[in-house]
Coordinates of C-alpha atoms and ligand atoms in Angstrom, one line a residue:
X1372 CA -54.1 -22.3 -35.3
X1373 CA -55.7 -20.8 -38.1
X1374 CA -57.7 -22.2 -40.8
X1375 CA -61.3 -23.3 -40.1
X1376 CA -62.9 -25.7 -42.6
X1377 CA -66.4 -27.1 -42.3
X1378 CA -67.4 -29.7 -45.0
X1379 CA -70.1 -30.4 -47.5
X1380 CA -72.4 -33.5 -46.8
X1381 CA -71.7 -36.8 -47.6
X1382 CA -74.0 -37.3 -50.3
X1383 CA -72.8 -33.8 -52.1
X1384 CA -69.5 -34.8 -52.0
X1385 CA -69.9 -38.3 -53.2
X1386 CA -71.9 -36.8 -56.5
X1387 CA -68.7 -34.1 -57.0
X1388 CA -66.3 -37.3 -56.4
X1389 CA -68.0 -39.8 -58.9
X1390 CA -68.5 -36.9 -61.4
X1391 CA -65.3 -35.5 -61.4
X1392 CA -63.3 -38.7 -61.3
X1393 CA -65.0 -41.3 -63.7
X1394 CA -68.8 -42.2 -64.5
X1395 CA -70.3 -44.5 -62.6
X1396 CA -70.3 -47.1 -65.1
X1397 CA -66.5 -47.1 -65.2
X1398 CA -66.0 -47.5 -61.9
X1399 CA -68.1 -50.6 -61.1
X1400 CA -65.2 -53.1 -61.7
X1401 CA -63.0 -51.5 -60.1
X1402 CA -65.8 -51.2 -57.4
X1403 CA -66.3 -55.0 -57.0
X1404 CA -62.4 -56.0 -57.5
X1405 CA -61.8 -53.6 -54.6
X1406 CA -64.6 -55.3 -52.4
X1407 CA -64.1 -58.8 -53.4
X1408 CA -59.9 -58.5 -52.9
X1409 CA -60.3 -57.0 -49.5
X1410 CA -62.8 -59.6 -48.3
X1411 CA -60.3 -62.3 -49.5
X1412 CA -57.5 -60.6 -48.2
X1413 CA -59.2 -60.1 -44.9
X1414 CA -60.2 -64.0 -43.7
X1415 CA -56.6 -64.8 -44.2
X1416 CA -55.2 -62.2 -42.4
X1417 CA -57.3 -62.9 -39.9
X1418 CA -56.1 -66.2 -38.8
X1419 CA -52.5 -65.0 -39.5
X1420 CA -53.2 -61.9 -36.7
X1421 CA -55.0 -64.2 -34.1
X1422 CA -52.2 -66.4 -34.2
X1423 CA -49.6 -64.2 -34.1
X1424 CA -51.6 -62.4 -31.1
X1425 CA -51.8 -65.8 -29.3
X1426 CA -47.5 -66.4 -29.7
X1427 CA -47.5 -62.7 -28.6
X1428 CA -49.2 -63.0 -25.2
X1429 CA -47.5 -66.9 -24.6
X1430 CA -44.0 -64.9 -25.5
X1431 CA -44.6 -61.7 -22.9
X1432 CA -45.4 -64.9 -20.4
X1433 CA -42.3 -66.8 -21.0
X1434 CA -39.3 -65.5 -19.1
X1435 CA -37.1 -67.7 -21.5
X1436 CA -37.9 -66.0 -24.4
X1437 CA -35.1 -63.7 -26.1
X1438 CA -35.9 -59.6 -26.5
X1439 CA -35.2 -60.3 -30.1
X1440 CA -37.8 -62.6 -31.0
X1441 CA -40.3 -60.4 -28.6
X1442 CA -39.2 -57.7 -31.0
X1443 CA -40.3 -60.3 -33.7
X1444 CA -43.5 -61.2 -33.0
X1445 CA -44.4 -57.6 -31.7
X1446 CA -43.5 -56.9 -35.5
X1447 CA -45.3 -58.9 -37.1
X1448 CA -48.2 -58.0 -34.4
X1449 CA -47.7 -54.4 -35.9
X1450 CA -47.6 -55.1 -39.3
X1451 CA -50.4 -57.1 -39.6
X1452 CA -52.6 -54.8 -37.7
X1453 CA -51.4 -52.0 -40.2
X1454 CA -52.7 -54.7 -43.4
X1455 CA -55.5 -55.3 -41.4
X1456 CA -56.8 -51.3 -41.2
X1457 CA -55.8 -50.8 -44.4
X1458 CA -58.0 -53.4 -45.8
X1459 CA -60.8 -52.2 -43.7
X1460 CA -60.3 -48.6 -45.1
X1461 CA -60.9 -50.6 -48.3
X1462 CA -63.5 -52.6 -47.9
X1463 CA -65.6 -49.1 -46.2
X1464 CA -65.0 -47.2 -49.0
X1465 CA -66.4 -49.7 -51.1
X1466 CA -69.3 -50.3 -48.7
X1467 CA -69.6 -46.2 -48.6
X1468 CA -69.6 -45.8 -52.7
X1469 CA -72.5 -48.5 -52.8
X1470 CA -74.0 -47.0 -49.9
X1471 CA -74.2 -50.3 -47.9
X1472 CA -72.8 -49.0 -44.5
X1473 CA -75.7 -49.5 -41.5
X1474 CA -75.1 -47.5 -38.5
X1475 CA -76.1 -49.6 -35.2
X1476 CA -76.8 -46.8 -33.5
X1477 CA -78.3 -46.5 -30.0
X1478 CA -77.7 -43.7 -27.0
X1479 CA -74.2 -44.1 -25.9
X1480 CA -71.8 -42.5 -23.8
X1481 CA -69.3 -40.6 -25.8
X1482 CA -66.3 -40.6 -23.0
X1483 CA -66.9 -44.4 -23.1
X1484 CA -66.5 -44.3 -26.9
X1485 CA -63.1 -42.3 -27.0
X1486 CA -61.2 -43.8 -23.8
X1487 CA -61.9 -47.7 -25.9
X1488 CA -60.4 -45.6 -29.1
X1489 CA -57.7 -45.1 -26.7
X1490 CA -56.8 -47.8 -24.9
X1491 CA -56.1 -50.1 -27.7
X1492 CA -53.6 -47.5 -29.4
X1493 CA -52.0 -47.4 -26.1
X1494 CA -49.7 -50.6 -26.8
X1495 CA -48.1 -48.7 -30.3
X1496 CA -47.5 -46.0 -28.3
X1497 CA -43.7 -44.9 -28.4
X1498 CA -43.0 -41.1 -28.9
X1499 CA -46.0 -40.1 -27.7
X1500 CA -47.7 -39.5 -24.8
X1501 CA -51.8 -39.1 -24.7
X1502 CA -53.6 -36.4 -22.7
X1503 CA -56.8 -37.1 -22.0
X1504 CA -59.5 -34.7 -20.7
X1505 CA -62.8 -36.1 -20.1
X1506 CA -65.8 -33.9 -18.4
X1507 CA -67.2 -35.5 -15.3
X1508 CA -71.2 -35.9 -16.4
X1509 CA -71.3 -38.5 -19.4
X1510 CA -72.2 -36.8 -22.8
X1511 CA -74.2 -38.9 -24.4
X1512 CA -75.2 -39.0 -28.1
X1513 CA -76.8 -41.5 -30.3
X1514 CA -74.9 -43.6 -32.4
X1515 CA -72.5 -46.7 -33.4
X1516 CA -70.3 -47.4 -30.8
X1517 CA -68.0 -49.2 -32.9
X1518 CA -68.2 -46.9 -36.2
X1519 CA -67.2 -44.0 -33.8
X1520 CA -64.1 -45.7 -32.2
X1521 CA -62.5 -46.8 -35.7
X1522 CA -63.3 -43.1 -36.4
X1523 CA -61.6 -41.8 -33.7
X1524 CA -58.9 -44.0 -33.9
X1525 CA -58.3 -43.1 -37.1
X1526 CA -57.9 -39.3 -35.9
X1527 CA -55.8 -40.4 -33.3
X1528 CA -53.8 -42.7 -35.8
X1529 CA -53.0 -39.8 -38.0
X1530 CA -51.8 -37.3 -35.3
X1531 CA -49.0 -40.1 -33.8
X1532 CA -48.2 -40.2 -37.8
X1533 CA -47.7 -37.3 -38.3
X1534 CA -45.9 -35.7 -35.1
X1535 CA -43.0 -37.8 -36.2
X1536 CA -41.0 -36.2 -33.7
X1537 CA -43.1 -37.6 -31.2
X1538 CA -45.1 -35.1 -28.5
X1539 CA -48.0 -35.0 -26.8
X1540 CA -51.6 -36.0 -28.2
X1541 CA -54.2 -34.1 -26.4
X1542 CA -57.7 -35.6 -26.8
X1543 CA -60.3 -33.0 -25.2
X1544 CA -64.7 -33.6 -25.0
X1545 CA -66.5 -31.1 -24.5
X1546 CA -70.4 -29.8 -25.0
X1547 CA -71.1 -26.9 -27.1
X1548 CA -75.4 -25.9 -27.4
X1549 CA -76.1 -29.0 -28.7
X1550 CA -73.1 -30.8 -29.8
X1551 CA -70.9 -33.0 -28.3
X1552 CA -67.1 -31.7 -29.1
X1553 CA -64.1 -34.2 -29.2
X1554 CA -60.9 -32.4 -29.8
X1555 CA -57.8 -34.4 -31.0
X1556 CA -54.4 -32.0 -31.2
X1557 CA -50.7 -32.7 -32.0
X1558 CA -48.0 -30.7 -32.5
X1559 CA -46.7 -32.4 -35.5
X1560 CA -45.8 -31.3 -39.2
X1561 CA -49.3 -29.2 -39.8
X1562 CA -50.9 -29.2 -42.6
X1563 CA -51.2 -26.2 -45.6
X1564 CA -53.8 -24.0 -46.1
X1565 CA -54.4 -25.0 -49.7
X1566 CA -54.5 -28.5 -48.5
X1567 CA -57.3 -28.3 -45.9
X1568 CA -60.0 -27.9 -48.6
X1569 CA -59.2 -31.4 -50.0
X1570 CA -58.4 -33.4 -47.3
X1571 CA -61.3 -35.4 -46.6
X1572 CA -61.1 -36.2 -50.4
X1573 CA -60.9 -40.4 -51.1
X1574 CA -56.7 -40.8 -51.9
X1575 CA -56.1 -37.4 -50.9
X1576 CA -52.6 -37.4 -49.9
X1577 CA -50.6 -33.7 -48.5
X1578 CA -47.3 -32.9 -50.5
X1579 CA -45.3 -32.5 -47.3
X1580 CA -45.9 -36.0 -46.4
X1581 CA -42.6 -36.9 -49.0
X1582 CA -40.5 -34.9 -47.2
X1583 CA -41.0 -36.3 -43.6
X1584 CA -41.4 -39.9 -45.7
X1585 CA -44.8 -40.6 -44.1
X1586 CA -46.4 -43.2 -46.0
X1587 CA -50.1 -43.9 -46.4
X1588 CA -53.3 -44.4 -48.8
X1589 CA -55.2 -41.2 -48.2
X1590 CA -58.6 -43.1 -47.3
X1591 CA -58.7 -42.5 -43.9
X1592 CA -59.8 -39.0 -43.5
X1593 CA -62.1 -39.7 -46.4
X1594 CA -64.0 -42.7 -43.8
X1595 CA -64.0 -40.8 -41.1
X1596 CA -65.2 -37.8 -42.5
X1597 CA -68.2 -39.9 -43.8
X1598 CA -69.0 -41.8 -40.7
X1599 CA -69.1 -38.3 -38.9
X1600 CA -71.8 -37.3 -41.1
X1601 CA -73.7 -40.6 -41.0
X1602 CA -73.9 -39.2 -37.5
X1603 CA -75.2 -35.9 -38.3
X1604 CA -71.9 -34.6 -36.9
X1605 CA -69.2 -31.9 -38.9
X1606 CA -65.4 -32.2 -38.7
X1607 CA -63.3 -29.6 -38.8
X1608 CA -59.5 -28.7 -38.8
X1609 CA -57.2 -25.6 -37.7
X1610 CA -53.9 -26.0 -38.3
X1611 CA -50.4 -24.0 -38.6
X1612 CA -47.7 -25.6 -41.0
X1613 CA -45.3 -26.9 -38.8
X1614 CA -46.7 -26.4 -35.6
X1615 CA -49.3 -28.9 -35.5
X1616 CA -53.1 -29.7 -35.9
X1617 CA -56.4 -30.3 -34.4
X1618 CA -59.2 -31.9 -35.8
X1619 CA -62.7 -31.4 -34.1
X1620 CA -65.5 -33.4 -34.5
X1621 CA -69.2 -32.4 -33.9
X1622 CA -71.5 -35.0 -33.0
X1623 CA -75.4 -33.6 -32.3
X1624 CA -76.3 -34.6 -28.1
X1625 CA -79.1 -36.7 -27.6
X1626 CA -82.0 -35.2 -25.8
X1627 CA -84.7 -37.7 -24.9
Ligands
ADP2260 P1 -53.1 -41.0 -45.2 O1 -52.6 -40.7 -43.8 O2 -53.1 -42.4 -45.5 O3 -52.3 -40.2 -46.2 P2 -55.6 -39.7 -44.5 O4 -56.9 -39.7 -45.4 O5 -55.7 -40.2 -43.2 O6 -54.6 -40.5 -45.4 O7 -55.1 -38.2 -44.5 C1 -55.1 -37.4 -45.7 C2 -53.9 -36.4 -45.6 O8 -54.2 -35.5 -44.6 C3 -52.6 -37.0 -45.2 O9 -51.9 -37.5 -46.3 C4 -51.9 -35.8 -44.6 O10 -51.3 -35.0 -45.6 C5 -53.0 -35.0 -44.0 N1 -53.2 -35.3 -42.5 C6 -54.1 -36.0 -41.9 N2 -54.0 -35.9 -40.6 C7 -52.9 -35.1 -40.3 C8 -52.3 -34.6 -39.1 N3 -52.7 -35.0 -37.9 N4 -51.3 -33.8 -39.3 C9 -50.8 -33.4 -40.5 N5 -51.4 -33.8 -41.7 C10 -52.4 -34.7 -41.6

């Protein structure tokens, strides 16, 4: 592992990304099509995922029913979940531009925070196998539970991507002066130096991705990146081209 990258703030960023881009003016339709699509999106998608969920669970009950429409429904399960992140990455990115996202933060415990991240990517597990070291005394920070899981599982999301090869996905919290460390490794494609400095850049996507034909939007790192420093937390990545990555978040402990 070898390159280190800390990032700018938030707010810094935002400025360099509106100014580079377009002016602010320019961007508001595009703004509100962007939040008003995803929040009509969303309500139907909704009901199509509970649904689905609810055949799902009545299917895995049934002895009767065929492996090839459990395949089926597990599927359209999969897919929809996919839709459904995707339009959540949306709809934060909107939220983030207008700066509309509320933290709901209180002291939690952060070991609670990751092993919910992980259980629910447990079921889309295939390849993959998760290592998880947790530390005994409970680390506790202050901030939104929820925020913090969709970050993480985000992180986690991205290093079962892109290990397509499968492998093992540590997941390591430690404490560090005053920061709470989460670690999250894989030994999958890397990433390139040059690359590092823009990843957390909204639709920043890494060339290699074509080649392994690993699809995505390039939001994800962006979100995460900016919910870590609504936290007063840092993010940073060491990675070797080929050999893997690990992507370490910094949250600030709380001391009462
Ligand atoms: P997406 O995965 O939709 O492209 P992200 O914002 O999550 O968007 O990631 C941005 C880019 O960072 C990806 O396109 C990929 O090139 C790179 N990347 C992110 N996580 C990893 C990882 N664990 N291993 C290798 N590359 C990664």
């Amino acid at each position: 592992m070898e390159e280190l990258h800390t990032h700018t703030p938030a707010s810094k960023k935002r400025e360099e990304h509106m100014n580079c881009d377009q002016p602010e003016d320019a961007r508001r339709p595009y703004d509100t099509f962007l939040s008003v699509a995803s929040h009509e999106l969303k309500t139907p998608l909704t009901a199509l995922l509970g649904q689905a969920q609810l055949l799902q669970r009545r299917m895995q009950q049934n002895t009767n029913t065929s492996e090839r429409d459990r395949r089926a429904i597990d599927t359209i399960v999969q897919q929809g979940q996919r839709i459904n992140h995707l339009i959540n990455s949306m709809l934060d990115i909107s939220r983030l531009e207008t700066g509309q996202i509320t933290l709901n933060r209180m002291p939690i415990n952060l070991s609670y925070v990751v092993q919910q991240a992980v259980e629910e990517l447990h079921l889309s597990l295939v390849c993959h196998h998760i290592v998880l070291a947790l530390p005994e005394q409970p680390l506790t920070i202050y901030g939104d539970s929820l925020r913090l899981v969709q970050a993480f599982q985000n992180l986690l999301q991205n290093a079962i991507k892109y290990s397509p090869n499968g492998g093992p996905i540590s997941i390591q919290l430690e404490t560090e002066g005053q920061w709470a460390l989460v670690r999250i490794s894989d030994q999958g494609i890397g990433i390139a130096a040059e690359a590092i400095p823009h990843l957390f850049e909204c639709y920043y996507r890494g060339k290699c991705n074509a080649a392994h034909h690993i699809s995505g939007l390039g939001v994800g790192l962006y979100v995460v990146h900016e919910m870590i420093t609504l936290h007063g937390g840092e993010i940073r990545v060491e990675s070797v081209l080929g050999q893997g990555s690990t992507f370490t978040v910094l949250l600030p402990l709380h001391v009462r």
